[in-house]
XYZ file of C-alpha atoms in Angstrom:
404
model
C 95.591 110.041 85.138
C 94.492 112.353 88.079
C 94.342 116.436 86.939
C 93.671 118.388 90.053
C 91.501 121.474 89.934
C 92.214 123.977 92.144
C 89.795 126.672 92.354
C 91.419 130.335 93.787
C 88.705 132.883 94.718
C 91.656 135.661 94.336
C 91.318 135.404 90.509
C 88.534 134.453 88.216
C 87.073 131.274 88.436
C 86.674 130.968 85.059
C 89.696 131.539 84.012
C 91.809 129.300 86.657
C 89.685 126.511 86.049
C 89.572 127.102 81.838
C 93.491 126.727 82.665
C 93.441 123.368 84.228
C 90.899 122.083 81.931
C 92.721 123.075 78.831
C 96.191 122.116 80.239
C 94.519 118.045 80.661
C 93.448 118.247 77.473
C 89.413 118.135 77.675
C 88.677 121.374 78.800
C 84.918 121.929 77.509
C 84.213 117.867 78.821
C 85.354 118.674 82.296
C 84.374 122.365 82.430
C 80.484 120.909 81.449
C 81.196 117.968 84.176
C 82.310 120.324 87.049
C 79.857 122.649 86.778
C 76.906 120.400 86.670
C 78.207 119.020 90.103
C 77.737 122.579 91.375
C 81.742 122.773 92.059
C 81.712 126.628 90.188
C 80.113 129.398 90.544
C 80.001 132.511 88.647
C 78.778 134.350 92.068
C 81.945 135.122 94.835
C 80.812 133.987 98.014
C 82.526 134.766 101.232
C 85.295 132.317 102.249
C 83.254 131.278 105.389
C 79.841 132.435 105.605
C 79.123 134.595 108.409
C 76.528 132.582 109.611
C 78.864 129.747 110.480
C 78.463 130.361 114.179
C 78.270 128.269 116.837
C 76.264 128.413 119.705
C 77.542 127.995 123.856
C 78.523 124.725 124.764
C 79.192 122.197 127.611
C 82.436 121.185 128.686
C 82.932 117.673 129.230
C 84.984 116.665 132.118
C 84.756 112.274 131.058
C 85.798 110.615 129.023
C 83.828 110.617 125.682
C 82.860 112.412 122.591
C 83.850 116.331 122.522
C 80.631 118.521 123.398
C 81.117 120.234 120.268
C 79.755 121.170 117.589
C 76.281 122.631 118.553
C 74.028 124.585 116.998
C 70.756 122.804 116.503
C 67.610 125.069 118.070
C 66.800 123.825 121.159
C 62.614 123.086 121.089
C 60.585 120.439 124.036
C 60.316 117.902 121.329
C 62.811 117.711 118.650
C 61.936 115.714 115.425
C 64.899 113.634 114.110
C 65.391 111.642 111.233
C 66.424 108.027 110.919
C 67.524 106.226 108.017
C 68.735 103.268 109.121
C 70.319 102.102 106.149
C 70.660 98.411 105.053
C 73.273 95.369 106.539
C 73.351 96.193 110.090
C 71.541 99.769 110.320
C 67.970 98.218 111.308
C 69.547 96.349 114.443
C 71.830 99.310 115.688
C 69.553 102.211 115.155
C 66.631 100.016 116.961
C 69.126 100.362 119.772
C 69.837 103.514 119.839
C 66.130 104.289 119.506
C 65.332 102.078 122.299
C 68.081 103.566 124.560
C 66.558 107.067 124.091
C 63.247 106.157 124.698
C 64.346 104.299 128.034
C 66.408 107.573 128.823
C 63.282 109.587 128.259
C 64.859 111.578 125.634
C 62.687 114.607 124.135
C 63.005 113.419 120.524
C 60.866 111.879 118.219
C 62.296 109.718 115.462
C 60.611 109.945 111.731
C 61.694 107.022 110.295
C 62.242 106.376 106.809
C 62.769 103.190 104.768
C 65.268 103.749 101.508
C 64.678 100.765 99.721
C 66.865 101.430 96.774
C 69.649 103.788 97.321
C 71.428 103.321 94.632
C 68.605 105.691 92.374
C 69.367 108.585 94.882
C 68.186 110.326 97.764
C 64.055 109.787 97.106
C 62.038 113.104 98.011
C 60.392 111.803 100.893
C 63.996 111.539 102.575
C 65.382 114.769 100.993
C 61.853 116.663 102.313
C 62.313 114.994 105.533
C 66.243 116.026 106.266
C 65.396 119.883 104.969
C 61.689 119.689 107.851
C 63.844 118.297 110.724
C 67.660 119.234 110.211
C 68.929 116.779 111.990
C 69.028 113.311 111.179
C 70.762 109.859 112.178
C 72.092 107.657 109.040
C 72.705 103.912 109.185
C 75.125 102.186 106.733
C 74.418 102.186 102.896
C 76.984 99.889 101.088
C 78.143 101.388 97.524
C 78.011 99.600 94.231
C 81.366 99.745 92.677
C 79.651 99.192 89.890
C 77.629 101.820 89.393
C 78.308 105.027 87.605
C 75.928 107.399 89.381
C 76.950 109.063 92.923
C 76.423 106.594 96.173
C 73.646 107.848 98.622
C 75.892 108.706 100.759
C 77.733 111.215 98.762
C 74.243 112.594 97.868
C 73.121 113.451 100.795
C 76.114 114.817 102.167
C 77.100 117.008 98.897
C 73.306 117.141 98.250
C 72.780 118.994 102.116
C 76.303 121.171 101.666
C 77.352 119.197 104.679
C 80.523 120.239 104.587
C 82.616 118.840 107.636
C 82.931 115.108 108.780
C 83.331 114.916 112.724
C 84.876 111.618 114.198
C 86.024 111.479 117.743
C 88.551 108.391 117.972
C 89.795 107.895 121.933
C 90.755 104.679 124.001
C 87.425 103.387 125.467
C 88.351 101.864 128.959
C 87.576 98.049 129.127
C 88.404 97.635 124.978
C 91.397 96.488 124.257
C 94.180 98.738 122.421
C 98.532 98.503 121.932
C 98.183 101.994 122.347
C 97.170 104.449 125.464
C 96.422 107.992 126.204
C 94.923 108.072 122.060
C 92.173 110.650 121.692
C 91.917 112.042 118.079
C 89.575 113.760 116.424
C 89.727 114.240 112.254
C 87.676 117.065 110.556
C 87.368 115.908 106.929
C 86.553 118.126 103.933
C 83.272 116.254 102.953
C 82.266 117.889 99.534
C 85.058 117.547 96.941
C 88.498 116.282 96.359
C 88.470 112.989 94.654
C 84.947 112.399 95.705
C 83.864 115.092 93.306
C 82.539 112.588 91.058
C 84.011 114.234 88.233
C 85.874 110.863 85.991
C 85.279 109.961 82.189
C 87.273 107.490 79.989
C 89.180 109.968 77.415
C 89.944 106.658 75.288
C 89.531 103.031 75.464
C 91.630 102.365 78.437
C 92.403 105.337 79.503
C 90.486 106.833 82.365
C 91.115 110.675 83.843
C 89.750 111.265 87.703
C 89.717 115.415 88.426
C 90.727 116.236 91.612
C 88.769 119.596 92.798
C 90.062 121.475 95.450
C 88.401 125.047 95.938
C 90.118 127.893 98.586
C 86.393 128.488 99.644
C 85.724 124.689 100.829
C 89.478 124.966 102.290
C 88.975 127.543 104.395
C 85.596 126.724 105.252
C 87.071 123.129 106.716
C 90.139 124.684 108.505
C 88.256 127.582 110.073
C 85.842 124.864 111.740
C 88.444 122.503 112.236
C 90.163 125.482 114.811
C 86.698 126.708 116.222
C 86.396 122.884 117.344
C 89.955 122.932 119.355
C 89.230 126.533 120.447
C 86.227 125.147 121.587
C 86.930 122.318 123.325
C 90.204 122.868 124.973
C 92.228 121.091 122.183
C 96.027 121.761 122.170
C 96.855 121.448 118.351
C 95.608 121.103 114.916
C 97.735 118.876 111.949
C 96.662 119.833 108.390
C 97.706 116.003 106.685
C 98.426 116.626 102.976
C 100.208 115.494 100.191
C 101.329 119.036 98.867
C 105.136 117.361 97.994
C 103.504 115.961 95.170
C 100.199 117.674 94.148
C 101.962 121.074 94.623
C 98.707 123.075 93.169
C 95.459 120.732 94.563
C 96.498 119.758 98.492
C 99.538 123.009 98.292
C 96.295 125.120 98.301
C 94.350 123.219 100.878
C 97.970 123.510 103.429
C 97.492 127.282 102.353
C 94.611 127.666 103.107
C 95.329 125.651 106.759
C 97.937 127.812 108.080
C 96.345 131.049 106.768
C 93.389 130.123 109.427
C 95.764 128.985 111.860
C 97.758 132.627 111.940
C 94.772 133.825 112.994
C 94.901 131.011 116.378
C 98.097 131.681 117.827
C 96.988 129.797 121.175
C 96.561 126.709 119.006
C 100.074 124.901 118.331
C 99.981 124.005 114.431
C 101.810 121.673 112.506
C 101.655 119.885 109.345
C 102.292 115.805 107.882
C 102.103 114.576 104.173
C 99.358 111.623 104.314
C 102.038 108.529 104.162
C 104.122 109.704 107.126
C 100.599 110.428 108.977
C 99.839 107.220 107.849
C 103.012 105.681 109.730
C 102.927 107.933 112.713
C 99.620 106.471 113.439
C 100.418 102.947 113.894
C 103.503 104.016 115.925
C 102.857 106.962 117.764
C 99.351 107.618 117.602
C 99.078 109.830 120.963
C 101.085 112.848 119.203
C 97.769 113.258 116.896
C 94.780 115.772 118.336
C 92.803 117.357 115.746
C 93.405 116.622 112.632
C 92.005 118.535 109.437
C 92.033 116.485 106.436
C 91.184 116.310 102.499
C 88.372 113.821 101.379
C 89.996 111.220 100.435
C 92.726 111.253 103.117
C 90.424 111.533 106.028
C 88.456 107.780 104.836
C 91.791 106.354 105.062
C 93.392 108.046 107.952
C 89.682 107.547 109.797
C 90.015 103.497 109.605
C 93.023 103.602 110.626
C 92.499 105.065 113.534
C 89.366 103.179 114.257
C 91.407 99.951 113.582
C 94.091 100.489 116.311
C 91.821 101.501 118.675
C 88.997 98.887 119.051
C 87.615 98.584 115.203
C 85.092 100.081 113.455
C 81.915 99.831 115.719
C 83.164 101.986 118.719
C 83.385 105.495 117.245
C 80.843 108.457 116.891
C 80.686 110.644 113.655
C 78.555 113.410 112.184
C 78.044 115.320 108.988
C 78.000 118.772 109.705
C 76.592 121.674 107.576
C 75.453 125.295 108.602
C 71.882 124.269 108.546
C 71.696 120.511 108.665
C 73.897 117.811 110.435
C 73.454 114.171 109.372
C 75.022 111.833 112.135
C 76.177 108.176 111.794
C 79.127 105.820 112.750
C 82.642 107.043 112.627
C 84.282 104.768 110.869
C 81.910 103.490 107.467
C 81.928 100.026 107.889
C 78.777 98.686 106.305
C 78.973 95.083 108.102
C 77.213 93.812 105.038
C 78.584 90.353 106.600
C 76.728 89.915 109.672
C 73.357 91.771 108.697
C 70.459 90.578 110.321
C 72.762 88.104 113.158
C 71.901 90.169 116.041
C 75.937 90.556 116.596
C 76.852 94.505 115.538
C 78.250 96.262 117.684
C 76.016 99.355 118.290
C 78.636 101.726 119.951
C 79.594 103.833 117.041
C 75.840 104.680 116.359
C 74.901 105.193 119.885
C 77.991 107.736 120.555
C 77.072 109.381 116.965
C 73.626 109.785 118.773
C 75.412 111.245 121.811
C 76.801 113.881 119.821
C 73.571 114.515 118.045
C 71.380 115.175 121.659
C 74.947 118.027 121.646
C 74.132 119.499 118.771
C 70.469 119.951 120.215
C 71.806 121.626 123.287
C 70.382 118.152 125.437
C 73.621 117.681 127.299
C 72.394 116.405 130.419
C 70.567 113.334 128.584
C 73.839 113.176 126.196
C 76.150 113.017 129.269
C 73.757 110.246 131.073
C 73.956 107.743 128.323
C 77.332 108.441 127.327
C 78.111 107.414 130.864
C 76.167 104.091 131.019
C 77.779 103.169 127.411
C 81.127 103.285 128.845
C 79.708 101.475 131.962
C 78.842 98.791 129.762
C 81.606 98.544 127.991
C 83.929 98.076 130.966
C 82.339 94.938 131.671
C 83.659 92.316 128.850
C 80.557 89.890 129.210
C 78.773 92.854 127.628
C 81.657 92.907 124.249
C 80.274 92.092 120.822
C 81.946 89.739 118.592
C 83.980 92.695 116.963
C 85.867 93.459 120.190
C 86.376 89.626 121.434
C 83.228 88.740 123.305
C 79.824 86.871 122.542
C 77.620 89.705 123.192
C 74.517 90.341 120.763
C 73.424 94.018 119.978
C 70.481 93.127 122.477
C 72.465 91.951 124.844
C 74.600 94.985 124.974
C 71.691 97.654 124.451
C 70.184 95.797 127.768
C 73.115 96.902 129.376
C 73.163 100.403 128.302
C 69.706 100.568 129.644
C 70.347 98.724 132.893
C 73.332 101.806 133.220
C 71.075 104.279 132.944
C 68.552 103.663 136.358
């Protein structure tokens, strides 16, 4: 059973969530739940804080990741951190560290060893992301198991980083049944059915709450439109399920078009999840941005990573109003080929080319963008994952090579 929680600023918190709660049944239980999670507040806060602002940017005239979003401080040396996770993050962030030294990048990496995620974010980490701000995040598989958050989750809801960033485009050289694809979803990051918030009422019987607050609504669809406004981006589809879950994603579609009145140059539209879903793996070039609940944006993200190349090619970031956290699109752990020498180090390497963005270090972003899709023209430089016999070395090599 899945009660949504909707969360309206317009009238008291308390009282539209003591609703909801009492309406499932186990209002006190949840009520106690939700607001240890830190998904209420008796404080009103704005519905986008005012300093959610962005600074200049550089328009990008390749093909490759969007310029945007910036906002990091721009300093000689930078201090960034890397956690580079388990499976496959020690081979692909050595590469993308070994890339930006060979580029001559003005970064140093503080790098940080999490040898047992599943007990949290440790303090070293947590002290480390809150120093530096910016940070690059390997792969950390989740138990299924386990009852507590994922590190993942924690850091992200842990760090407020509120908006999920993957850039999704045909990558000359890598085979696709589809052209002229260039997509980029903006995922709500903090709540939905990732709030965490599930208990077993009775033996066998198991409720999962749906939150979905107007605040973290607006929030994601007034960045979602300052990234097309930004970047020259036609249109913006708010992908929802509001048909069925008329209260939980009819708020979150509220909440889109309310922002988009307000961006009458940007052509707006709207799909429920299961015809987006469909669309996708027929039509996929009708998509631009799209601006997506939690749980919708995972899916919809591998499926777009899928028909375009797979889940090592595409660049992602975690973006807050004080902290961005950036790692591969699509979250493939490749807890199968750990340790081989075989990932493909793309997705990581493009997440990094975003980051050097976000510190305002465009011309060293633009130069190895360019000799990663050099590479990647040339199939004797394809991993295993896009139908060549490449190994991560092999293909870092050739990054490097691309960039003299």
């Amino acid at each position: 059973m899945s009660v949504a929680t909707v969360s309206k600023f317009s009238k008291s918190l308390w009282n539209a969530s003591r609703y909801l709660f009492t309406f499932s049944g186990h209002n006190s239980r949840n009520w106690s739940l939700a607001n240890q999670k830190g998904f209420y507040s008796t404080e009103r806060e704005p519905m986008v804080s005012t300093s959610l602002k962005y600074s200049s940017f550089l328009e990008a005239d390749h093909i490759g990741t969007d310029p945007f979003p910036l906002g990091g401080q721009v300093t000689s040396l930078h201090t960034v951190t890397v956690l580079p996770g388990t499976t496959i993050g020690k081979e692909t962030s050595s590469s993308l560290m070994n890339i930006f030294h060979a580029a001559g990048v003005p970064v140093k990496f503080e790098v940080l060893e999490v040898t047992n995620p599943e007990e949290g974010v440790p303090e070293d980490v947590q002290f480390s992301l809150r120093k530096n701000r910016v940070a690059i995040k390997g792969p950390f598989p989740t138990n299924p198991l386990s009852t507590k958050d994922s590190f993942n989750i924690s850091v992200r809801r842990g760090n407020d980083l509120f908006a999920n960033v993957v850039h999704c485009f045909n990558i000359p050289g890598v085979k696709s049944r589809y052209n002229d694809v260039d997509i980029v979803l903006i995922r709500e990051n903090t709540e939905g059915e990732y709030s965490g918030l599930e208990h077993e009422t009775i033996p066998g019987v198991v409720e999962n709450l749906k939150v979905i607050s107007e605040r973290a609504s607006m929030r994601i669809a007034e960045y979602a439109f300052q990234y097309a406004t930004k970047n020259g981006r036609k249109k913006v589809t708010c992908v929802h399920k509001a048909n069925i879950m008329k209260m939980a994603d009819g708020l979150f579609l509220e909440c889109c078009r309310r922002v988009a009145s307000k961006y009458p140059f940007i052509q707006f539209d709207s799909m429920i999840v299961d015809n987006t879903c469909m669309q996708l793996v027929s039509r996929p070039e009708q998509f631009d941005v799209m601006v997506l609940p939690n749980l919708y944006g995972n899916i919809v993200g591998n499926i777009v990573a899928g028909i375009l190349g797979g889940p090592g090619l595409f660049p992602g970031a975690n973006i807050g109003e004080h902290m961005a956290v950036f790692e591969q699109g699509a979250r493939h752990s490749g807890r199968n080929i750990g340790g081989q020498n075989i990932a493909n180090p793309t997705g990581v390497i493009l997440s990094g080319v975003m980051m050097l963005r976000y510190l305002q270090l465009s011309s060293y972003a633009n130069r190895i963008e360019f000799a990663v899709l050099e590479a990647l023209k040339n199939s004797k430089n394809h991993t295993a994952d896009i139908g060549g016999n490449a190994s991560t070395t092999d293909f870092t090599q050739a990054v490097i090579d691309n960039l003299n």
